[in-house]
Coordinates of C-alpha atoms (C1' of nucleotides) in Angstrom, one line a residue:
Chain A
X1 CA -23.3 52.8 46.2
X2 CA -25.2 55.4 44.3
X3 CA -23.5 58.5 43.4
X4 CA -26.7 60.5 44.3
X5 CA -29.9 59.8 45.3
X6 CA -31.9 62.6 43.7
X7 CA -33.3 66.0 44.3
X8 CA -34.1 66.8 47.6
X9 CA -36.2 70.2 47.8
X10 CA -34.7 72.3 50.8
X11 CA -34.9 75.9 51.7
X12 CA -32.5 76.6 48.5
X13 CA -34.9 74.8 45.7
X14 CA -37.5 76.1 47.6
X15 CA -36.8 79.5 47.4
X16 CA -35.6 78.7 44.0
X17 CA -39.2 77.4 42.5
X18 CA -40.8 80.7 44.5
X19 CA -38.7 83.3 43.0
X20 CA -39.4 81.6 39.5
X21 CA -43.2 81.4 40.2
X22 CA -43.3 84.7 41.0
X23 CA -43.5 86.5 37.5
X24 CA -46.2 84.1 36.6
X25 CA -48.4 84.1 39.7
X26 CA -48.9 87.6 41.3
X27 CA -51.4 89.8 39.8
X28 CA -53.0 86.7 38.2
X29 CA -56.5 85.2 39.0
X30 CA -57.3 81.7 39.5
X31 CA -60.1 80.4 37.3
X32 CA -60.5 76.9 38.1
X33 CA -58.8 74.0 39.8
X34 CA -58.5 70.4 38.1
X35 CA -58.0 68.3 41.5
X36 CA -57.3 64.8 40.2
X37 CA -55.7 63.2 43.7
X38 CA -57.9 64.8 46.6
X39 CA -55.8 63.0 49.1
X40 CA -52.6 65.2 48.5
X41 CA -54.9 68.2 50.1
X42 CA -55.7 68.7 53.8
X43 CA -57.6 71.5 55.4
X44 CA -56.4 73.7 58.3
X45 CA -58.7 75.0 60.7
X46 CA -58.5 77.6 62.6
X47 CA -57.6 75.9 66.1
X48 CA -54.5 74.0 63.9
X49 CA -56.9 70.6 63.5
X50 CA -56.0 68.9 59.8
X51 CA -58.7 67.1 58.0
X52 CA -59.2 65.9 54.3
X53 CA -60.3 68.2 51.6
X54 CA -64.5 67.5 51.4
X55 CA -65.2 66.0 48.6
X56 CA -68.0 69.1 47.4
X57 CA -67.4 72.8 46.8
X58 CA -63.4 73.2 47.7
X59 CA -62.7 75.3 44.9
X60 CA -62.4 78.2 47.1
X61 CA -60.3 76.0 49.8
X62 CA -58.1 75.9 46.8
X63 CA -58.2 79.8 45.8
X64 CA -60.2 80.0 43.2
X65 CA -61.8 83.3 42.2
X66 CA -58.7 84.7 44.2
X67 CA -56.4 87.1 42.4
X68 CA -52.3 86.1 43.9
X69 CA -50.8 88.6 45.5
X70 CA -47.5 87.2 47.0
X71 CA -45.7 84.2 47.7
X72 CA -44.2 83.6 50.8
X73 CA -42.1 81.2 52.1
X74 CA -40.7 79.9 55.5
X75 CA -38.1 76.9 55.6
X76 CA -39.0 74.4 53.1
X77 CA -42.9 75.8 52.5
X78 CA -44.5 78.0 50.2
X79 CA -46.8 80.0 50.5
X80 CA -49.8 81.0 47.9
X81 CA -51.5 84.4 49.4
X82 CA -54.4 86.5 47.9
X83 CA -55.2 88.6 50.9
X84 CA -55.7 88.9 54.6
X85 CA -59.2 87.3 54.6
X86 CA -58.9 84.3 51.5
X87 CA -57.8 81.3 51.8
X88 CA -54.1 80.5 51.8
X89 CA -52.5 77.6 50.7
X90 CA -49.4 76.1 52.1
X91 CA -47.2 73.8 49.3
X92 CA -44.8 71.4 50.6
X93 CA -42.6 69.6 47.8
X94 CA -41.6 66.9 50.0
X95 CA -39.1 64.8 48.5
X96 CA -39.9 64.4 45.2
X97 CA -42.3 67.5 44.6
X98 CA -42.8 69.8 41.7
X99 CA -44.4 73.1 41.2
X100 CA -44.5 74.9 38.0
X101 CA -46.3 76.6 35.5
X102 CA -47.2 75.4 31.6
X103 CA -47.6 78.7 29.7
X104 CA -50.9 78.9 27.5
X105 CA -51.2 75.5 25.0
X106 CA -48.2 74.7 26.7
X107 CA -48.0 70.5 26.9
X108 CA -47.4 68.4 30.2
X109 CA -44.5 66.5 29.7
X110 CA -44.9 64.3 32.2
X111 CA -48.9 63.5 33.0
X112 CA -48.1 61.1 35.4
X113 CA -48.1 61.8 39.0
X114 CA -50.0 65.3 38.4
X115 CA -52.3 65.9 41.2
X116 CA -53.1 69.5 41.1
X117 CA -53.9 71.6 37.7
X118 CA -54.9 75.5 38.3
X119 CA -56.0 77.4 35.8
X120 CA -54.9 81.3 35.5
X121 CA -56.6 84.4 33.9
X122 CA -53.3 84.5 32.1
X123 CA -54.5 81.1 30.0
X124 CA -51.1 79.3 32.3
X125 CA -51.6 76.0 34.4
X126 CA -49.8 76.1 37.5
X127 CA -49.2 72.1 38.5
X128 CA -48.4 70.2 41.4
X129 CA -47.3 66.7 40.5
X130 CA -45.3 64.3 43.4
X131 CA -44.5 61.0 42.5
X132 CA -43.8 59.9 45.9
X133 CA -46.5 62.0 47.8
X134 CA -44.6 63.3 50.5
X135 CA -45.3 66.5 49.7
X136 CA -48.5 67.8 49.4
X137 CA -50.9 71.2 50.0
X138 CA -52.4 72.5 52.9
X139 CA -55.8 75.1 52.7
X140 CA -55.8 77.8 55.3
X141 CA -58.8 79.7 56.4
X142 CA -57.0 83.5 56.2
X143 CA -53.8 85.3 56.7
X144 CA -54.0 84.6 60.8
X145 CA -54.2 80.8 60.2
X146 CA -50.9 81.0 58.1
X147 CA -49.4 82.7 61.1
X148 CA -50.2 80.3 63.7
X149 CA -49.2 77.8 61.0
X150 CA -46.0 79.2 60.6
X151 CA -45.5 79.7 64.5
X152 CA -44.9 76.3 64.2
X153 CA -41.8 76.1 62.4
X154 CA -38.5 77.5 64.1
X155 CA -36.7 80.5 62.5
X156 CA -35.7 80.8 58.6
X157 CA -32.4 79.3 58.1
X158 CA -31.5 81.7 55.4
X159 CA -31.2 84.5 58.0
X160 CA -30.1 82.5 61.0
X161 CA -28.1 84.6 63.4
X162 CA -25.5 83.3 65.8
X163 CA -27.7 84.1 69.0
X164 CA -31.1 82.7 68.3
X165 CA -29.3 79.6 66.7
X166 CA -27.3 79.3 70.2
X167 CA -30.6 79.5 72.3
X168 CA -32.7 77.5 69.8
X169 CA -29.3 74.5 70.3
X170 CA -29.0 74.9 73.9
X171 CA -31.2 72.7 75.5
X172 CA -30.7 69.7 72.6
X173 CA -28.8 66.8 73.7
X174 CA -28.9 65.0 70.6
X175 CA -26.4 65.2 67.4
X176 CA -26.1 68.3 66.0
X177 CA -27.3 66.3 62.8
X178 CA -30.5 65.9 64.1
X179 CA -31.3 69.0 65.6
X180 CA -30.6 71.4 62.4
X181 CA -33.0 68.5 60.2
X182 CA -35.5 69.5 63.2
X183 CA -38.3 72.1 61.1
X184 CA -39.0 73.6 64.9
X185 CA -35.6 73.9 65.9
X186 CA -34.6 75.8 62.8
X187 CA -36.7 76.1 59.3
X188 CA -35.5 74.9 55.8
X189 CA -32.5 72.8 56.3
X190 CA -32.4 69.1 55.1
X191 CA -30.6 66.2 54.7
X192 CA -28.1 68.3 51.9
X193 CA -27.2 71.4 53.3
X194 CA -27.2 70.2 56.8
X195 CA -24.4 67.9 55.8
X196 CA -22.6 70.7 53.6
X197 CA -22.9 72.8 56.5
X198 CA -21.5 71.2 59.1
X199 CA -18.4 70.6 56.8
X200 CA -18.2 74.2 56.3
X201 CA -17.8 74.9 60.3
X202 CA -15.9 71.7 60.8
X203 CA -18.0 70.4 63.0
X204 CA -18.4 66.6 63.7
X205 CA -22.4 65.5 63.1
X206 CA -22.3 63.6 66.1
X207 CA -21.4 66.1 68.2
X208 CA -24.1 66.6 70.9
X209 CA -25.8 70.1 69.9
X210 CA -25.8 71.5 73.3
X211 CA -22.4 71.1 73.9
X212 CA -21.0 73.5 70.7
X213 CA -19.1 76.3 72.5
X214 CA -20.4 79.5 71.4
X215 CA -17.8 80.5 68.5
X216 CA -18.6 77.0 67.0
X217 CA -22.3 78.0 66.9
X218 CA -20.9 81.9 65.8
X219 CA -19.2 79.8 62.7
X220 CA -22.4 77.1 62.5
X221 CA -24.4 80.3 61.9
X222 CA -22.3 82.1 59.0
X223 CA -22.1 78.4 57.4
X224 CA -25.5 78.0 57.1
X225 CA -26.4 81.0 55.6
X226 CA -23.3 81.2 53.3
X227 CA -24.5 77.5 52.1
X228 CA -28.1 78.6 51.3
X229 CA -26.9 81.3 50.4
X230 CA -24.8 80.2 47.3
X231 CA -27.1 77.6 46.7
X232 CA -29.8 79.7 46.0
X233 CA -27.6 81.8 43.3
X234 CA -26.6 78.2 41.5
X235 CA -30.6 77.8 41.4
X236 CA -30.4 75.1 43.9
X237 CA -29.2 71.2 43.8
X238 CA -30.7 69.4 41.1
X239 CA -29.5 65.6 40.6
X240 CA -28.8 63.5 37.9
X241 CA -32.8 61.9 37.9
X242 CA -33.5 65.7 37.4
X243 CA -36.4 65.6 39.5
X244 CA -35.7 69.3 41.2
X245 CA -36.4 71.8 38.8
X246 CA -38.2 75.4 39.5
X247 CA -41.6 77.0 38.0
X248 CA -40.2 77.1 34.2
X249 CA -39.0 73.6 34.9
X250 CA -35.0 74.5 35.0
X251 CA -32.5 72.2 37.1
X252 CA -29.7 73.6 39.8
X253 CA -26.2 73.7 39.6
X254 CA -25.2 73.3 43.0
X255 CA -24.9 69.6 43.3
X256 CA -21.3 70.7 41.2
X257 CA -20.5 72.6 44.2
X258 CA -21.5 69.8 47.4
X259 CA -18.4 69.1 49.3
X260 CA -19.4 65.8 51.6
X261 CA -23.5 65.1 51.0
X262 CA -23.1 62.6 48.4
X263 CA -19.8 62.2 48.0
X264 CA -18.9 58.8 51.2
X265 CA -15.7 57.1 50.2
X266 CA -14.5 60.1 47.8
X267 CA -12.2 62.2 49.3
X268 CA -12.5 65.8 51.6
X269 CA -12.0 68.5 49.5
X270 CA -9.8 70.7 51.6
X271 CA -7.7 67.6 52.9
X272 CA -8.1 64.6 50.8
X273 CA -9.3 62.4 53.2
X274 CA -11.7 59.5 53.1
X275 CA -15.2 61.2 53.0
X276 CA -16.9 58.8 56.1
X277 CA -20.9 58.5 56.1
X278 CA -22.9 56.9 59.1
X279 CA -26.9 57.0 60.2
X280 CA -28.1 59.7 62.7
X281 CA -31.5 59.9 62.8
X282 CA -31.6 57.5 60.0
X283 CA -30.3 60.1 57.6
X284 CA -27.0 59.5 55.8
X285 CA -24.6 61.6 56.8
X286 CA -21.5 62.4 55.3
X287 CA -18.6 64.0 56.9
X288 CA -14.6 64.1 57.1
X289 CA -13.1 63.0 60.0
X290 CA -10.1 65.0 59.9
X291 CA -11.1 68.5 59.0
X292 CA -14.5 68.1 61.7
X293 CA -13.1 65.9 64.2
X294 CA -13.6 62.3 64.6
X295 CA -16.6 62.5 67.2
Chain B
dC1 C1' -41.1 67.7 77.2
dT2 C1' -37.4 65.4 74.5
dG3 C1' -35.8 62.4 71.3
dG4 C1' -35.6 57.9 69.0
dT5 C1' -37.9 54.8 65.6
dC6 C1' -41.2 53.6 62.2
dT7 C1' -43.9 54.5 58.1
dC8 C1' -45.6 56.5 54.0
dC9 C1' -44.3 56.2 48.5
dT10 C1' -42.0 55.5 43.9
dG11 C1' -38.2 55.0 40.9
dA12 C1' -33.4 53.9 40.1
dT13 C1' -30.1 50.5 40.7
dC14 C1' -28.0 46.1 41.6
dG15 C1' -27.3 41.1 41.8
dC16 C1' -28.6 36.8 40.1
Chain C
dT1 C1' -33.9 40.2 29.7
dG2 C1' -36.4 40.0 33.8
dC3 C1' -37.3 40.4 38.5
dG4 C1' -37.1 40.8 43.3
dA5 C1' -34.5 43.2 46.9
dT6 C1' -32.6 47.4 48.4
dC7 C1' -32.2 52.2 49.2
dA8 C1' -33.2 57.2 49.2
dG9 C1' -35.6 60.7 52.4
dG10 C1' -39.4 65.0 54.9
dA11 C1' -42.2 64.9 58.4
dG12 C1' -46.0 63.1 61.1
dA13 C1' -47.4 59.2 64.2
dC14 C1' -46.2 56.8 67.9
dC15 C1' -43.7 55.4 71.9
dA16 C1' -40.3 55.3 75.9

DNA sequence: CTGGTCTCCTGATCGC
DNA sequence: TGCGATCAGGAGACCA
């Protein structure tokens, strides 16, 4: 069995790579794009229709001669904004993403798998290299197209309350599991911290979402946010392939803290059992069967 | 509408 | 040492 898979970007190493990009993005201009995989960019139009980045004149589509003025994120997305009425762009990390400045005559350390180079006023790169190419970057028209985008996507986990999460579960009848890794039922949580979470509130993954008495939700709620939460300050979870790092390319520390995700045939933390893992929604899932139940 | 399954992709690891 | 098989997973496509 492997001892970990690797990095997994969720709302945590999301956040994580935004907070870090900050310093080096807003206020600064794009000069010029390098676009050297078109594929790994789509184009949003207005009525929510995706379609491949033309091959001519999609500089602008990717924001250049735009000055940044904020990053945004929702869930697991980032978002690259210069004003109401530019073009946006949307940056999913996928799996295996990365997203990170070079500072000026700074060297690529790893050329392979770039697919995106912008160049800044400042003389930085900002890059976007994916080895695996589930991630990738979306162009949106303006400000209203992100919203719509965004309407989409079910609340931010990192400030789920008890009651929206409770109305958001109440009509799934499908493992609790599966619901939370749903991006419309609730926004940012994967594989990781859905597992960790769980653990937290001792609930069983299996468990049919719909059927969580409200207190359970009440402590689902907390456990979520408290997970991202400290997550965020360890700078995420970065595994040993070290393929999570943020915008100045620096790993997490919270893979030290996971409890379960990880961690099947070691034992529970708080009790010393057997760590169990099974498939739901073909996702490994780790969990104990004496501190959340055995269904 | 809901929810289950398949597929995309590369790199690490394992068994022979 | 080399090489093929296996596995990991976010999210969209597809289907019942």
């Amino acid at each position: 069995m492997l001892a970990y898979a690797q990095a997994v970007p969720e709302l945590p190493e999301v956040e994580s790579v935004r907070r870090s990009l900050v310093p080096h993005l807003v206020g600064r201009t794009i000069t010029g794009v390098d676009i050297r995989r078109r594929d790994i960019v789509s184009v949003v139009a207005s009525d929510g229709k995706v379609t491949p980045l033309p091959a001519r004149n999609s500089a602008r589509m990717l924001m250049v001669r735009t000055r940044i003025n904020a990053l945004e994120r929702r869930g697991k997305q980032i978002a690259v904004i210069a004003s109401m009425d530019d073009p946006i762009l949307i940056v999913h990390l996928g799996m295996t993403g990365q997203f990170f400045c070079l500072p000026p005559g700074g060297h690529l350390p790893e050329a392979v798998h770039v697919h995106l180079v912008w160049r800044l006023d400042s003389g930085a790169r900002l890059i976007f290299r994916d080895p695996r190419r589930f991630g990738g970057v979306w162009s949106l028209a303006n400000h209203a197209a992100l919203e719509a985008r965004w309407a989409e996507l079910g609340p931010d986990a990192l400030t789920i309350d008890a009651r929206t999460l409770a109305t958001r579960l109440a009509r799934a009848k499908r493992p609790i599991k599966s619901a939370l890794l749903d991006q419309a039922i609730l926004a940012g949580v994967g594989n990781i911290y859905a597992d960790e979470s769980l653990f937290l509130a001792r609930i069983a993954p299996q468990t049919i979402a719909a059927t969580i008495p409200g207190p359970k939700i009440t402590k689902l709620a907390a456990s979520i946010r408290a997970v991202l939460v400290k997550a965020i300050a360890a700078g995420g979870s970065s595994l040993p392939d070290g393929m999570y790092i943020d915008a100045d390319r620096r790993p997490g520390a919270y893979q030290l803290a996971h409890s379960v995700y990880g961690r099947s045939g070691k034992t529970c933390p708080v009790c010393q059992t057997p760590l169990q893992s099974t498939l739901i929604s073909n996702r490994t899932t780790v969990w104990c069967p004496s501190c959340q139940g055995t269904v």
